Coordinates of C-alpha atoms and ligand atoms in Angstrom, one line a residue:
X1 CA 0.1 0.1 0.0
X2 CA 1.3 3.4 -1.0
X3 CA 1.4 6.6 1.3
X4 CA -2.0 7.4 2.7
X5 CA -3.0 10.9 0.6
X6 CA -4.1 13.2 3.6
X7 CA -6.1 16.5 3.0
X8 CA -6.2 19.2 5.7
X9 CA -9.2 21.3 5.8
X10 CA -9.2 24.7 7.7
X11 CA -5.5 26.3 8.1
X12 CA -5.4 28.0 11.2
X13 CA -4.5 25.3 13.7
X14 CA -4.3 23.2 10.6
X15 CA -1.0 24.4 9.5
X16 CA 0.3 22.4 12.6
X17 CA -1.6 19.3 11.1
X18 CA 0.2 20.1 7.9
X19 CA 3.8 20.3 9.5
X20 CA 3.0 16.9 11.2
X21 CA 1.7 15.0 8.1
X22 CA 4.6 16.2 6.2
X23 CA 6.9 14.6 8.6
X24 CA 4.8 11.2 9.1
X25 CA 6.2 8.2 7.5
X26 CA 3.5 6.6 5.3
X27 CA 1.6 9.7 4.9
X28 CA 1.7 12.7 1.9
X29 CA 0.2 15.7 2.6
X30 CA -1.9 15.7 -0.8
X31 CA -3.9 18.8 -0.4
X32 CA -4.9 22.0 1.7
X33 CA -8.2 23.8 1.7
X34 CA -9.3 27.1 3.3
X35 CA -11.8 29.6 2.5
X36 CA -8.9 32.4 2.8
X37 CA -7.1 32.3 -0.4
X38 CA -3.7 33.8 0.8
X39 CA -3.6 30.9 3.5
X40 CA -4.1 28.3 0.9
X41 CA -1.6 29.7 -1.6
X42 CA 1.2 30.0 1.1
X43 CA 0.8 26.6 2.6
X44 CA 0.1 24.8 -0.6
X45 CA 3.3 26.1 -2.2
X46 CA 5.4 25.9 0.9
X47 CA 4.6 22.2 1.4
X48 CA 4.2 21.1 -2.2
X49 CA 0.4 20.3 -1.9
X50 CA -2.7 21.0 -4.1
X51 CA -4.5 24.0 -2.9
X52 CA -8.2 24.4 -2.7
X53 CA -10.4 27.4 -1.5
X54 CA -13.5 25.3 -1.5
X55 CA -13.4 22.1 1.0
X56 CA -16.1 20.3 -1.1
X57 CA -14.0 20.7 -4.3
X58 CA -11.0 19.0 -2.6
X59 CA -13.1 16.1 -1.4
X60 CA -14.6 16.0 -5.1
X61 CA -11.2 16.1 -6.7
X62 CA -10.4 12.5 -5.7
X63 CA -7.0 13.4 -4.8
X64 CA -7.2 12.5 -1.2
X65 CA -7.7 9.1 0.8
X66 CA -8.5 10.8 4.2
X67 CA -9.1 14.1 5.8
X68 CA -7.9 16.0 8.7
X69 CA -10.5 18.4 9.5
X70 CA -9.5 21.6 11.3
X71 CA -12.2 24.0 11.0
X72 CA -14.2 25.0 14.3
X73 CA -17.4 23.2 15.0
X74 CA -19.8 25.7 13.5
X75 CA -18.2 25.4 10.1
X76 CA -17.9 21.4 10.0
X77 CA -21.5 20.1 9.1
X78 CA -21.3 20.5 5.1
X79 CA -18.0 19.4 5.3
X80 CA -18.9 16.0 7.3
X81 CA -21.8 15.6 5.0
X82 CA -19.7 15.5 1.7
X83 CA -16.8 13.7 3.2
X84 CA -19.3 11.1 4.4
X85 CA -20.9 11.0 1.0
X86 CA -17.5 10.0 -0.3
X87 CA -16.6 7.6 2.2
X88 CA -13.6 9.1 3.5
X89 CA -11.8 8.4 6.8
X90 CA -12.0 11.6 9.0
X91 CA -9.5 12.9 11.7
X92 CA -11.5 15.6 13.1
X93 CA -10.2 18.4 15.6
X94 CA -11.5 18.5 19.0
X95 CA -14.0 19.6 20.3
X96 CA -16.2 17.1 18.8
X97 CA -18.8 19.7 18.5
X98 CA -20.3 23.0 20.3
X99 CA -22.9 21.1 22.3
X100 CA -24.7 17.8 22.4
X101 CA -27.4 18.3 20.1
X102 CA -24.7 19.3 17.4
X103 CA -22.5 16.5 18.5
X104 CA -25.3 13.8 18.1
X105 CA -25.9 15.2 14.4
X106 CA -22.4 15.0 13.4
X107 CA -22.3 11.3 14.9
X108 CA -25.3 10.4 12.7
X109 CA -23.8 12.4 9.7
X110 CA -20.7 10.3 9.7
X111 CA -22.1 6.9 10.7
X112 CA -20.5 4.1 8.8
X113 CA -17.2 5.8 8.1
X114 CA -13.9 5.8 10.2
X115 CA -13.6 8.9 12.2
X116 CA -11.2 9.8 14.9
X117 CA -11.8 12.6 17.3
X118 CA -8.5 14.5 17.4
X119 CA -7.6 14.3 21.1
X120 CA -3.8 14.2 21.3
X121 CA -3.1 13.8 24.9
X122 CA -4.1 10.3 25.3
X123 CA -1.9 9.1 22.5
X124 CA 1.2 10.7 23.7
X125 CA 3.8 8.1 25.2
X126 CA 3.9 8.8 28.7
X127 CA 0.0 8.7 28.7
X128 CA 0.0 5.3 26.9
X129 CA 2.6 4.1 29.4
X130 CA 0.2 5.1 32.5
X131 CA -2.9 3.8 30.6
X132 CA -0.9 0.4 30.3
X133 CA 0.0 0.6 34.0
X134 CA -3.7 1.0 34.9
X135 CA -4.7 -1.9 33.0
X136 CA -1.8 -3.9 34.7
X137 CA 0.1 -3.6 38.0
X138 CA -1.5 -0.3 39.3
X139 CA -4.8 -1.5 38.8
X140 CA -8.2 0.8 38.2
X141 CA -8.4 4.5 39.1
X142 CA -9.7 5.2 42.4
X143 CA -9.0 9.0 42.8
X144 CA -7.6 11.4 40.3
X145 CA -6.5 15.2 40.6
X146 CA -5.6 16.9 37.6
X147 CA -4.9 20.6 36.1
X148 CA -5.1 21.8 32.8
X149 CA -4.8 25.6 33.5
X150 CA -2.7 28.1 31.5
X151 CA -2.8 31.5 30.3
X152 CA -5.1 31.3 27.3
X153 CA -7.8 34.0 27.0
X154 CA -9.0 34.7 23.5
X155 CA -10.4 38.1 22.7
X156 CA -14.0 38.1 23.7
X157 CA -15.1 38.0 20.0
X158 CA -13.3 35.1 19.2
X159 CA -15.2 31.9 17.9
X160 CA -14.1 30.1 21.0
X161 CA -16.5 31.8 23.2
X162 CA -19.5 31.5 20.8
X163 CA -22.0 29.0 22.4
X164 CA -22.8 27.7 18.7
X165 CA -19.1 27.2 18.0
X166 CA -16.5 26.6 20.6
X167 CA -18.8 27.0 23.5
X168 CA -16.3 28.4 25.7
X169 CA -12.9 27.3 27.3
X170 CA -14.1 24.1 29.0
X171 CA -15.8 22.7 25.9
X172 CA -13.2 23.8 23.3
X173 CA -10.2 23.3 25.5
X174 CA -10.6 21.6 28.9
X175 CA -12.0 18.8 26.7
X176 CA -8.3 17.6 26.6
X177 CA -8.0 16.5 30.1
X178 CA -11.7 15.4 30.2
X179 CA -10.7 13.0 27.9
X180 CA -7.7 11.9 29.5
X181 CA -9.4 11.4 32.8
X182 CA -12.2 9.5 31.1
X183 CA -9.9 7.3 29.3
X184 CA -8.3 6.2 32.8
X185 CA -11.4 6.4 34.9
X186 CA -14.4 5.7 32.8
X187 CA -17.7 6.9 32.0
X188 CA -18.6 10.2 34.0
X189 CA -21.9 10.2 35.7
X190 CA -22.2 13.3 37.8
X191 CA -20.2 16.8 38.1
X192 CA -20.2 19.4 40.8
X193 CA -18.2 22.6 39.9
X194 CA -17.6 26.3 40.8
X195 CA -16.2 28.9 38.5
X196 CA -16.8 32.4 37.0
X197 CA -15.4 34.5 34.2
X198 CA -12.7 35.6 36.5
X199 CA -10.8 37.7 33.9
X200 CA -14.2 39.3 32.3
X201 CA -14.5 36.7 29.5
X202 CA -17.6 36.1 28.0
X203 CA -18.2 32.6 29.8
X204 CA -16.4 31.0 32.5
X205 CA -12.5 31.0 32.2
X206 CA -11.6 29.2 35.3
X207 CA -13.3 26.4 37.5
X208 CA -12.6 23.8 40.0
X209 CA -14.7 20.7 39.7
X210 CA -15.4 17.0 41.0
X211 CA -16.4 14.5 38.4
X212 CA -17.9 11.3 39.6
X213 CA -17.6 8.1 37.6
X214 CA -19.6 4.9 36.9
X215 CA -16.7 2.9 38.1
X216 CA -17.0 4.5 41.8
X217 CA -14.0 6.9 41.1
X218 CA -13.6 10.3 41.4
X219 CA -11.5 13.2 39.9
X220 CA -10.9 16.6 41.1
X221 CA -9.9 19.2 38.2
X222 CA -8.7 22.6 38.0
X223 CA -9.2 24.1 34.5
X224 CA -9.1 27.4 32.6
X225 CA -7.2 30.1 30.9
X226 CA -6.2 32.3 33.8
X227 CA -3.0 30.9 35.0
X228 CA 0.2 32.9 35.3
X229 CA 2.0 32.9 31.8
X230 CA 5.5 31.8 33.6
X231 CA 4.2 28.5 34.7
X232 CA 4.5 25.9 31.9
X233 CA 4.2 22.7 33.7
X234 CA 0.6 21.9 32.3
X235 CA -1.1 19.6 32.1
X236 CA -0.8 17.4 35.2
X237 CA -2.6 14.5 36.3
X238 CA -2.3 12.4 39.5
X239 CA -4.0 9.0 40.1
X240 CA -4.3 6.9 43.2
X241 CA -5.3 3.3 42.1
X242 CA -6.3 0.1 43.5
X243 CA -2.6 -1.1 43.7
X244 CA -0.4 2.0 43.6
X245 CA 0.0 5.7 42.4
X246 CA 1.2 7.8 39.6
X247 CA 1.7 11.2 38.4
X248 CA 1.8 12.4 34.9
X249 CA 3.6 15.7 34.6
X250 CA 3.5 17.9 31.5
X251 CA 5.0 21.1 29.8
X252 CA 3.3 23.2 27.4
X253 CA 0.5 20.9 26.4
X254 CA 2.4 17.7 26.5
X255 CA 2.7 14.9 28.9
X256 CA 6.6 14.9 29.6
X257 CA 7.2 12.5 32.5
X258 CA 5.4 9.7 34.5
X259 CA 6.3 8.6 38.0
X260 CA 4.6 5.6 39.6
X261 CA 4.9 3.1 42.5
X262 CA 3.0 0.1 43.3
X263 CA 1.9 -0.6 46.9
X264 CA 4.9 -3.0 47.3
X265 CA 7.4 -0.8 45.7
X266 CA 9.9 1.0 48.0
X267 CA 11.3 3.4 45.2
X268 CA 9.5 5.5 42.8
X269 CA 9.8 4.5 39.3
X270 CA 10.5 7.6 36.8
X271 CA 10.2 7.6 32.7
X272 CA 10.9 10.7 30.7
X273 CA 9.6 11.3 27.4
X274 CA 11.0 13.7 24.8
X275 CA 8.8 16.6 23.9
X276 CA 8.4 18.0 20.7
X277 CA 11.5 17.6 18.7
X278 CA 12.7 17.7 15.1
X279 CA 10.0 16.0 12.9
X280 CA 7.8 15.2 15.8
X281 CA 4.9 17.1 17.3
X282 CA 2.4 16.5 19.8
X283 CA 0.1 15.4 17.1
X284 CA 2.5 12.7 15.8
X285 CA 1.4 10.0 18.0
X286 CA -2.4 10.8 17.6
X287 CA -2.3 10.9 13.6
X288 CA -0.1 7.5 13.4
X289 CA -3.0 6.1 15.2
X290 CA -5.3 7.4 12.9
X291 CA -3.2 6.1 10.0
X292 CA -3.0 2.7 11.6
X293 CA -6.6 2.6 12.0
X294 CA -7.3 3.5 8.5
X295 CA -4.9 0.9 7.1
X296 CA -5.9 -2.1 9.4
X297 CA -9.8 -1.1 9.3
X298 CA -9.9 -1.0 13.1
X299 CA -12.1 1.7 14.9
X300 CA -9.8 4.6 16.0
X301 CA -9.6 4.6 19.7
X302 CA -11.2 8.0 20.2
X303 CA -14.3 8.2 17.9
X304 CA -17.5 10.2 18.2
X305 CA -18.7 8.5 21.3
X306 CA -15.5 9.8 23.1
X307 CA -15.7 13.2 21.4
X308 CA -19.4 13.4 22.6
X309 CA -18.4 12.2 26.1
X310 CA -16.3 15.3 26.7
X311 CA -19.0 17.7 25.1
X312 CA -21.4 16.2 27.6
X313 CA -19.0 16.6 30.6
X314 CA -18.4 20.2 29.6
X315 CA -22.1 20.7 29.3
X316 CA -22.4 19.4 32.8
X317 CA -19.8 21.5 34.2
X318 CA -21.5 24.7 32.9
X319 CA -24.8 23.7 34.1
X320 CA -23.4 22.8 37.5
X321 CA -21.6 26.1 37.9
X322 CA -24.5 28.0 36.6
X323 CA -27.2 26.1 38.7
X324 CA -25.0 25.8 41.6
X325 CA -25.7 22.2 42.0
X326 CA -24.6 18.6 41.2
X327 CA -25.3 17.6 37.7
X328 CA -25.9 14.0 37.2
X329 CA -25.0 13.0 33.5
X330 CA -27.5 11.0 31.8
X331 CA -27.7 8.6 28.7
X332 CA -26.7 11.6 26.0
X333 CA -25.8 9.1 23.3
X334 CA -29.2 7.9 22.6
Ligands
NAD1 N1 -5.7 20.4 19.7 C1 -5.1 21.4 19.8 O1 -4.4 21.7 20.5 C2 -5.8 22.7 19.2 C3 -5.4 23.9 19.3 C4 -5.8 24.9 18.5 C5 -7.1 24.6 17.9 N2 -7.7 23.5 17.8 C6 -9.0 22.9 17.1 O2 -8.8 23.4 15.7 C7 -10.0 23.8 15.0 C8 -9.7 25.0 14.5 O3 -9.3 26.0 15.2 P1 -8.2 27.3 14.8 O4 -7.9 27.8 16.2 O5 -7.4 26.9 14.1 O6 -9.5 28.2 14.1 P2 -9.4 29.2 13.1 O7 -10.7 30.0 13.1 O8 -8.2 30.1 13.5 O9 -9.0 28.6 11.8 C9 -10.0 27.8 11.2 C10 -9.6 27.8 9.9 O10 -10.7 27.2 9.0 C11 -11.2 27.9 7.8 N3 -12.2 27.6 7.5 C12 -13.6 27.7 7.7 N4 -14.6 27.1 7.1 C13 -13.9 26.4 6.3 C14 -14.6 25.8 5.0 N5 -15.8 25.5 5.0 N6 -13.6 25.3 4.4 C15 -12.2 25.6 4.3 N7 -11.8 26.1 5.6 C16 -12.6 26.8 6.2 C17 -11.0 29.3 8.1 O11 -10.8 30.1 7.1 C18 -9.7 29.2 9.1 O12 -8.7 29.8 8.3 C19 -11.1 23.9 16.4 O13 -11.7 22.9 16.6 C20 -10.1 23.9 17.6 O14 -10.6 23.6 18.8 C21 -7.0 22.4 18.5

């Protein structure tokens, strides 16, 4: 089988995908598309890819085998419809959707084609190692304590705050931590939370919350965009498990080191994982997983269900804050 020809749609953060794909063995950046002509022309010529000013024209051209969709949720629907009709495997940036209603519509639109929700955190090597330990010698998670807070306050008119697009920091950004915690602890069933637009943002920009899981596990999380810029040690996640304890430490959006010990260990084990270096980015592992799933015909580990789970969690956090109550997360995927 030859290189997988990937097309990237949306060239804001999508340019980062472009750089990742360009350095990914087995992948070829075949085409890029954006409605902003300058972006297309610059990136297409820099990376030697076909350029399209219309995403549907790219899909219809037949020059790609798979798509990386990097437009924000409000612009996805027509692209998903066309891509699904063409049967193309899709890597779709987080968040899966602005809200559950839209998320369910997206899920139904792409039913039957391979789809990966672009959560990068859970594919990073340090996280994979922790997930393996939780499945093995450490045993299942009982308590978790995590933080994904850094200085990130887009202007008040940015799409991120629009309830019908990014739907605020917690849906757009904290979803990375939500997904990581759910990957370890399972299905969330209830949330209690407090937070505010501390920095005058259009919606809450910082919060502390407790998530309860079906398994009986509980996680205390701090999230938001109001941290001091000098602190780069995010994200962080501590877990206490059936038979031990572990700490994942990050730097600038990448899990970088893992420390763990079982209840019978006398020393803490430590493993370090290189951060982004020449030719690899924080998306290399996630996109490699996507390519592997396309090649083998297996479902990606993060599909629409995992995307919906983080959207449901974000919605529950907003409800818990605004209603000052504990919110039970019911069946949201029917
Ligand atoms: N995983 C991460 O760390 C990370 C970081 C940043 C952004 N993101 C996600 O990436 C997505 C895009 O975010 P962004 O910050 O790049 O947004 P952006 O608005 O800066 O860029 C999106 C681009 O998509 C283009 N676009 C919109 N509709 C289009 C269409 N129909 N056809 C072609 N192009 C179209 C826009 O012109 C724009 O250039 C969001 O879902 C966001 O949450 C993820």
